[in-house]
Short mmCIF file of C-alpha atoms and ligand atoms in Angstrom, two decimals:
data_model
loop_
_atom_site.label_atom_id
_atom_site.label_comp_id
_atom_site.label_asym_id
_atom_site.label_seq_id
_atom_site.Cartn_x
_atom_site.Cartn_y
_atom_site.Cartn_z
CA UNK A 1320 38.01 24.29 -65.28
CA UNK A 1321 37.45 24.07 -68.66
CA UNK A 1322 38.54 26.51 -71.43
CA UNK A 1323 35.74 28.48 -73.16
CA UNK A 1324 35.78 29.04 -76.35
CA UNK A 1325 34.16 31.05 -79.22
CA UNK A 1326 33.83 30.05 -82.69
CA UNK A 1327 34.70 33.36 -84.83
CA UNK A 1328 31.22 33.42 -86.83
CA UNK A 1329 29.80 35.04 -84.18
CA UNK A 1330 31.43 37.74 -85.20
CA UNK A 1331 32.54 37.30 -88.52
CA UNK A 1332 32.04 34.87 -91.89
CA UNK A 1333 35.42 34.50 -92.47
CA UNK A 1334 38.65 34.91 -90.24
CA UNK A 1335 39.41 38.35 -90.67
CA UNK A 1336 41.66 40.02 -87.74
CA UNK A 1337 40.20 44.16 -88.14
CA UNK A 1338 36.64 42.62 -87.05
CA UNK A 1339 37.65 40.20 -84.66
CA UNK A 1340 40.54 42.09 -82.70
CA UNK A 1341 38.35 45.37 -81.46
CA UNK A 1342 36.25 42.29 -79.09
CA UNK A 1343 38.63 41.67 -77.52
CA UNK A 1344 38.84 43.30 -74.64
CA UNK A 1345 35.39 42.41 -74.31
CA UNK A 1346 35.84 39.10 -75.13
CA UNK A 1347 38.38 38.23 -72.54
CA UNK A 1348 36.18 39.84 -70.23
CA UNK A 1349 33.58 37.38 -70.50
CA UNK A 1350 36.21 34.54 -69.89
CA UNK A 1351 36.94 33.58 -73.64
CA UNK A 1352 40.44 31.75 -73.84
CA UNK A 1353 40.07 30.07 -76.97
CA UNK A 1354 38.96 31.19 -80.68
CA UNK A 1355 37.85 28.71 -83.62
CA UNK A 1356 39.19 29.42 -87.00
CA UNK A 1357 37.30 28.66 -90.08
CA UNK A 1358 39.40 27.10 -91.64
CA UNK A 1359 37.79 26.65 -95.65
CA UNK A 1360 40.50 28.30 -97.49
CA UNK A 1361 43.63 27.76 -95.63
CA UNK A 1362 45.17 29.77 -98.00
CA UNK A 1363 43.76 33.18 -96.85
CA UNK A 1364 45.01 32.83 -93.44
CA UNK A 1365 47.73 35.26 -92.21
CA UNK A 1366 49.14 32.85 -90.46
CA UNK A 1367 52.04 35.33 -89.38
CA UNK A 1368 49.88 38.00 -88.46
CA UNK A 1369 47.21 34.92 -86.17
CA UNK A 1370 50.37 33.23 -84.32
CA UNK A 1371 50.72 36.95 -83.10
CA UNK A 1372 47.44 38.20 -82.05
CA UNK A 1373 47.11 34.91 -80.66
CA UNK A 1374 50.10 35.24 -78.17
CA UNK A 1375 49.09 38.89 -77.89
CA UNK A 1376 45.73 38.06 -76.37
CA UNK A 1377 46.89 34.67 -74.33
CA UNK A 1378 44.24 33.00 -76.63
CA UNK A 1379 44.48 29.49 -78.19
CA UNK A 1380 43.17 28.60 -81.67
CA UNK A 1381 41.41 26.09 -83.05
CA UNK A 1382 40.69 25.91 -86.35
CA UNK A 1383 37.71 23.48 -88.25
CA UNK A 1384 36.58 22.86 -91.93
CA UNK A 1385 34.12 20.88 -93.57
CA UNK A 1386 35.26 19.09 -96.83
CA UNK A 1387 34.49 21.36 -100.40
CA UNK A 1388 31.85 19.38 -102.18
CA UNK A 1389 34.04 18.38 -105.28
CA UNK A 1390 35.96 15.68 -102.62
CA UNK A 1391 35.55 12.56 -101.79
CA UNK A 1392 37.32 11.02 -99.03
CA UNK A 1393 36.06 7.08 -100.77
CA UNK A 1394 36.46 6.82 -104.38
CA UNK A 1395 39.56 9.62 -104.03
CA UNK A 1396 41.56 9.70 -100.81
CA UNK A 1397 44.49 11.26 -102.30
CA UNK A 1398 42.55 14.09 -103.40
CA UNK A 1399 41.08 14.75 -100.26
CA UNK A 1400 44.59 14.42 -98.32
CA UNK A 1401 45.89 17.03 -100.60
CA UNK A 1402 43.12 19.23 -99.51
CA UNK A 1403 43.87 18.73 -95.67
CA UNK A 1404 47.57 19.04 -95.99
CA UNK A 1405 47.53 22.83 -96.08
CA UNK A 1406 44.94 22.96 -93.59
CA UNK A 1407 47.67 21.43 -91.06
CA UNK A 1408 50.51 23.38 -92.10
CA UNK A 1409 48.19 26.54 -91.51
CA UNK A 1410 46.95 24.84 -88.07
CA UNK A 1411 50.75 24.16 -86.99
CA UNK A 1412 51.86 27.86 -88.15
CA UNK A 1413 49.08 29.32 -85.86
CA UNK A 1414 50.46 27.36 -82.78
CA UNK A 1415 47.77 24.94 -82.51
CA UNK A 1416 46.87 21.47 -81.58
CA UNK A 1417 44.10 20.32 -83.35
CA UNK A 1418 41.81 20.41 -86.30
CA UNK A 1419 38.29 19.58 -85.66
CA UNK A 1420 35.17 20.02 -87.12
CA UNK A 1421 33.90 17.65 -90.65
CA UNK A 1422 37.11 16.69 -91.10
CA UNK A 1423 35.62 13.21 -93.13
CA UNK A 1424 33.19 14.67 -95.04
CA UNK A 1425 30.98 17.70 -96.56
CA UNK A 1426 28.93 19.48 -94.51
CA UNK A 1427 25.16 19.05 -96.37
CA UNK A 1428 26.56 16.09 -98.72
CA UNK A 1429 24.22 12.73 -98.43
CA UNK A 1430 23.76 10.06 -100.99
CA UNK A 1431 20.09 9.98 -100.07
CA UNK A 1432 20.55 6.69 -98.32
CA UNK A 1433 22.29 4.80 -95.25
CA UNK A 1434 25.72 4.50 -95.34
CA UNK A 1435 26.86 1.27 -97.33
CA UNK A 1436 29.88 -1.15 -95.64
CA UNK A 1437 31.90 0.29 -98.65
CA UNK A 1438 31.65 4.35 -97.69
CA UNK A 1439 32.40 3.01 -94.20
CA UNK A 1440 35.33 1.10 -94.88
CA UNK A 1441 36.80 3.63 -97.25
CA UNK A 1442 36.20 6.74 -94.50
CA UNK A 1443 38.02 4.53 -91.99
CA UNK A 1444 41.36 3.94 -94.46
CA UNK A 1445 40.88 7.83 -95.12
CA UNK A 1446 40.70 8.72 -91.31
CA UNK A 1447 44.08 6.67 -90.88
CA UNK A 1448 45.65 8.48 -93.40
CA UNK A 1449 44.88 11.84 -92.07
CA UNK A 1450 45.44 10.89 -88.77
CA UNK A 1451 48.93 9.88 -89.64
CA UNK A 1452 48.97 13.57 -92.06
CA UNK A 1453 48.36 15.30 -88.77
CA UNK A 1454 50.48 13.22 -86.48
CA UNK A 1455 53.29 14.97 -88.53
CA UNK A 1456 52.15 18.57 -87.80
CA UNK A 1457 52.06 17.57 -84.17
CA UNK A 1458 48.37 17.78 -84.57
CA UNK A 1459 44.86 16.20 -82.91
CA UNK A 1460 42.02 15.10 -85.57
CA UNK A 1461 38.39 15.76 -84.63
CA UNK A 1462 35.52 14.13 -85.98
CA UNK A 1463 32.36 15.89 -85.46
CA UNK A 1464 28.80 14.17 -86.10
CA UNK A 1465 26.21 16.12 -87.30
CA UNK A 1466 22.43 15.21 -87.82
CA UNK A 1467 21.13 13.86 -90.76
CA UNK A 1468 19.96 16.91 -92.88
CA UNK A 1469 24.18 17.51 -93.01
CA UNK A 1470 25.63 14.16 -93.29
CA UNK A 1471 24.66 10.23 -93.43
CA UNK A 1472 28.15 9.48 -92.41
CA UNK A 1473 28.68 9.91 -88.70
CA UNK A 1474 25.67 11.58 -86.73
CA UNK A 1475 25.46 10.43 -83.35
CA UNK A 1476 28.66 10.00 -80.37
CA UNK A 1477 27.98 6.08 -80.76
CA UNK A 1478 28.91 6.22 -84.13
CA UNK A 1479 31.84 8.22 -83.76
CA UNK A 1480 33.60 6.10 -80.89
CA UNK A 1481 32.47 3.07 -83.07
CA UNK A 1482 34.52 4.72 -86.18
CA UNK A 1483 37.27 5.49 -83.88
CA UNK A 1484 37.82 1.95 -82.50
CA UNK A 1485 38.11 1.09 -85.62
CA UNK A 1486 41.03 3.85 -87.02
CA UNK A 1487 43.06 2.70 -84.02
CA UNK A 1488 44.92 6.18 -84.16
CA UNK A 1489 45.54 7.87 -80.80
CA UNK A 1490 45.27 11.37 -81.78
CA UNK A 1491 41.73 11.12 -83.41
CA UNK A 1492 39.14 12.48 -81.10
CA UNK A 1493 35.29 12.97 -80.83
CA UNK A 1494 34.27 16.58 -81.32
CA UNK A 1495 30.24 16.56 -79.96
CA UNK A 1496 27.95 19.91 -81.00
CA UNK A 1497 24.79 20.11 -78.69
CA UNK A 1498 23.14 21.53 -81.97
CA UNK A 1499 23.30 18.24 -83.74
CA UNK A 1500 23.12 15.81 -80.46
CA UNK A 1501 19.50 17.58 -79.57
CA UNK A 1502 18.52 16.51 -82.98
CA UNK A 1503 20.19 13.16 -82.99
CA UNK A 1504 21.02 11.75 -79.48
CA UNK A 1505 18.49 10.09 -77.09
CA UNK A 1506 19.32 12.57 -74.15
CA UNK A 1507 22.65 14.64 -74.00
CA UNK A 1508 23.76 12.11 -71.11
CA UNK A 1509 22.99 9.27 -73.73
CA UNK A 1510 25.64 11.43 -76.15
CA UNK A 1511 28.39 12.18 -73.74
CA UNK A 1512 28.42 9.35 -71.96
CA UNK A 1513 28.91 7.16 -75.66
CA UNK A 1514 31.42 9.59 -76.67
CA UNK A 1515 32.91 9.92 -73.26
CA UNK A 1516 36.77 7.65 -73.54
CA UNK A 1517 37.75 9.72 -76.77
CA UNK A 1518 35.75 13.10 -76.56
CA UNK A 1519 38.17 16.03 -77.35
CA UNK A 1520 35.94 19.07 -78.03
CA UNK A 1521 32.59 20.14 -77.59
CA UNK A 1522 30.03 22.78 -79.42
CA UNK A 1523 27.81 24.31 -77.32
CA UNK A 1524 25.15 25.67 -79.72
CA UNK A 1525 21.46 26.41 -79.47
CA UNK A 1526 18.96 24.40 -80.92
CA UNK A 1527 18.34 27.16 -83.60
CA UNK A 1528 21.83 27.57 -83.48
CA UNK A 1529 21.46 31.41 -82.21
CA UNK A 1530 21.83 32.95 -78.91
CA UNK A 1531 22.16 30.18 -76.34
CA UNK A 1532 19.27 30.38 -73.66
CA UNK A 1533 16.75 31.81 -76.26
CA UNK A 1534 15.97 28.78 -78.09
CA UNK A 1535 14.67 25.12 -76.83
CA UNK A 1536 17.88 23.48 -75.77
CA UNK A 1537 17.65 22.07 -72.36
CA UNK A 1538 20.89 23.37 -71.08
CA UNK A 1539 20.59 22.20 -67.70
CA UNK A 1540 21.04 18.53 -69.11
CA UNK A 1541 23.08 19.38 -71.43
CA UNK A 1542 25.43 20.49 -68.94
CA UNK A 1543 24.88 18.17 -66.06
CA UNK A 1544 25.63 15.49 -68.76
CA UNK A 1545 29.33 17.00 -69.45
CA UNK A 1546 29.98 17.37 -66.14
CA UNK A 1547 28.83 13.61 -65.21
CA UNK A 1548 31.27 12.29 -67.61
CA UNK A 1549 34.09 14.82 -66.30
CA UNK A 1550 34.97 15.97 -69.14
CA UNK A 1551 37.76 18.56 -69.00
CA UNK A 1552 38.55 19.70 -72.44
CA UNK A 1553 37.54 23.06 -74.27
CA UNK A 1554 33.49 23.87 -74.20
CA UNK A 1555 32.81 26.51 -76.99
CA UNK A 1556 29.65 28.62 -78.72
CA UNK A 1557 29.05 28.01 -82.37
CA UNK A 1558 26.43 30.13 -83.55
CA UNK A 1559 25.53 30.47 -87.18
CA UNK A 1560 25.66 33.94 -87.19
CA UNK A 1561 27.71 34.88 -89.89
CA UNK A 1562 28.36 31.88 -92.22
CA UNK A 1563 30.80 31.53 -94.30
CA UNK A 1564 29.53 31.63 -98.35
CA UNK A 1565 31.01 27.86 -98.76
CA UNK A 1566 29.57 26.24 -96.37
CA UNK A 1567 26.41 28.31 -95.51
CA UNK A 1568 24.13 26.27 -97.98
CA UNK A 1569 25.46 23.16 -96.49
CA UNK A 1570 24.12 24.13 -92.76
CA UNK A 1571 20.94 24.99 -94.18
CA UNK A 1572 21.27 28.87 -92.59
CA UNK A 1573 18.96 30.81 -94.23
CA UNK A 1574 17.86 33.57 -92.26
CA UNK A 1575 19.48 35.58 -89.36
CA UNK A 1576 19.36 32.87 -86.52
CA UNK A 1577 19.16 35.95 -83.88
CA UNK A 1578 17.41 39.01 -83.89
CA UNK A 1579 20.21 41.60 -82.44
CA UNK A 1580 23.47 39.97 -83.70
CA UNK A 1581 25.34 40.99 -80.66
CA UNK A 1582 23.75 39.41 -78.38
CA UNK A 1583 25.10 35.92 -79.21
CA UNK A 1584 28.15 37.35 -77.32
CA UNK A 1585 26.56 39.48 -74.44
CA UNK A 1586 23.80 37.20 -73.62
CA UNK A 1587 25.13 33.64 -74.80
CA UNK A 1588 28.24 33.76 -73.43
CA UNK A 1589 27.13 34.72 -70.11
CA UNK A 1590 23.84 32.46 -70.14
CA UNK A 1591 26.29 29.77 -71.02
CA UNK A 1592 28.98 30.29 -68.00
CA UNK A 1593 26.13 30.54 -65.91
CA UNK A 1594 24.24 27.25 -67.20
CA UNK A 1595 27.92 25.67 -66.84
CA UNK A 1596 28.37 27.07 -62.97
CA UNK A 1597 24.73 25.97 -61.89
CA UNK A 1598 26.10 22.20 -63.27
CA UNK A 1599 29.57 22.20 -61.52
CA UNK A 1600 31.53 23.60 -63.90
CA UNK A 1601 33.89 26.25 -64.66
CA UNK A 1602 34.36 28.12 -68.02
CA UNK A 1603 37.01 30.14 -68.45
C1 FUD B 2054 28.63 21.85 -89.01
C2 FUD B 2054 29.07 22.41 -87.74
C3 FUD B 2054 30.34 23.19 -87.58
C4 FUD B 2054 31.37 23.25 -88.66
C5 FUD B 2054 32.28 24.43 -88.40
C6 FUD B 2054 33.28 24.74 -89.45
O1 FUD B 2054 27.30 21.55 -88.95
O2 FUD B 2054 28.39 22.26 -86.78
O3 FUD B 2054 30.94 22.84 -86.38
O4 FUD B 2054 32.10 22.08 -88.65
O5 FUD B 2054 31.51 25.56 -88.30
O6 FUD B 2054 34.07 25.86 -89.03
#
């Protein structure tokens, strides 16, 4: 069994309670046990109010950020630390146990060229410094690649095991999105299986990161390829859409990604459960 999750901007751009709390009865329905928190400005989360409706609903949270533009985790760690420190103290009021998402970068931030040895070394000292930051908020730390277009840094589950080896930190995890692995990976089995010892979350988003089943992912491998690794952990749908203002430039989401809105939730999360059931799996 593995938890299924939803990230929030499928209903929402921003964690906000009055939209989210009316699906739920619906949401539960469909098997939903888990809820991703955009997490940009930790300080507008009613963190009170979240621990609450969390217990209320049996859900867990999970929140995720991507870095604001103006840091930068090389040339000023400290900066960027003080950035993620409320983000754990919000994660750790909310009751949960991990922050995932670009946690070592910005989302749509490049230098227009390959990663040099320095950026490397200097997002590796970074990583162990949050890792540590989050150790003390009894917290997890997910990495997540993404594809070129959003970051030179980390883009394929090679990469991220690679940088992980080299943090040495046991509570920094893999976090794999099927939107960027159809884009980056040789084959989703290629992607799991390289991520596979330290993967901690996974994305499942469509390749035009809308309703899942209406776009040109090829689902069946992309399942059959969790399920060959045995991966047990939380499987959720990120869909683009509603996008937060910050970070919707940065994803390159300019248009509606689906047609009817709503049916991200009616037909994705179904098509997915179903997808995950013809591979072996069970969401929920
Ligand atoms: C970024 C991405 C997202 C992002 C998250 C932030 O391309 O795929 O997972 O990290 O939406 O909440």
């Amino acid at each position: 069994m593995n938890t299924f999750g939803l990230h929030t901007f499928a209903i929402a751009p921003v964690w906000d309670l009055d939209l989210i709390e009316p699906q739920m009865e619906r949401l539960k329905g469909l098997g939903i046990g888990l809820l991703e928190i955009p997490l940009l400005r930790p300080e507008e989360i009613d963190t009170l109010r979240t621990r609450a409706f969390a217990e209320r609903w049996n859900v867990e949270l999970i929140p995720s950020l991507g870095l604001p533009r103006a840091l930068d985790v090389v040339a000023r760690p400290d900066e960027a630390l003080a950035f993620l420190e409320p983000a754990f103290a919000v994660c750790e009021a909310v009751g949960s146990k991990a922050l995932g998402g670009v946690t070592y970068g910005t989302i749509g931030k490049t230098t227009g060229r390959a990663p040099t040895t320095e950026e490397i070394d200097g997002m590796c000292r970074f990583l162990v410094r949050a890792a540590k930051a989050a150790k003390a908020h009894g917290l997890k730390l997910g990495i997540e690649p993404c594809n070129r277009y959003e970051t030179h840094l980390i883009n394929r589950g090679i990469d991220a095991a690679r940088i992980i080896e080299r943090v040495g930190a046991d509570n920094i995890f893999i976090h794999l999105d099927t939107y960027h692995m159809h884009i980056e990976e040789e084959s989703f089995a290629a992607g799991f299986k390289a991520a596979a010892p330290y993967l901690g979350y996974v994305h499942v988003s469509e390749a035009n990161r809308g309703v899942p089943g209406r776009g040109m992912l090829n689902w069946a491998a992309c399942m059959k390829a969790i399920a060959d690794i045995g991966y047990t952990g939380a499987i959720t749908l990120e869909s683009m859409n509603h996008v937060d203002v910050d970070i919707a430039g940065g994803l390159a989401v300019w248009r509606p990604v689906a047609e009817n809105p709503d049916n991200v939730i009616g037909v994705g999360l179904p098509f997915l459960r179903e997808e995950a059931r013809k591979a072996g799996l069970t969401l929920g």
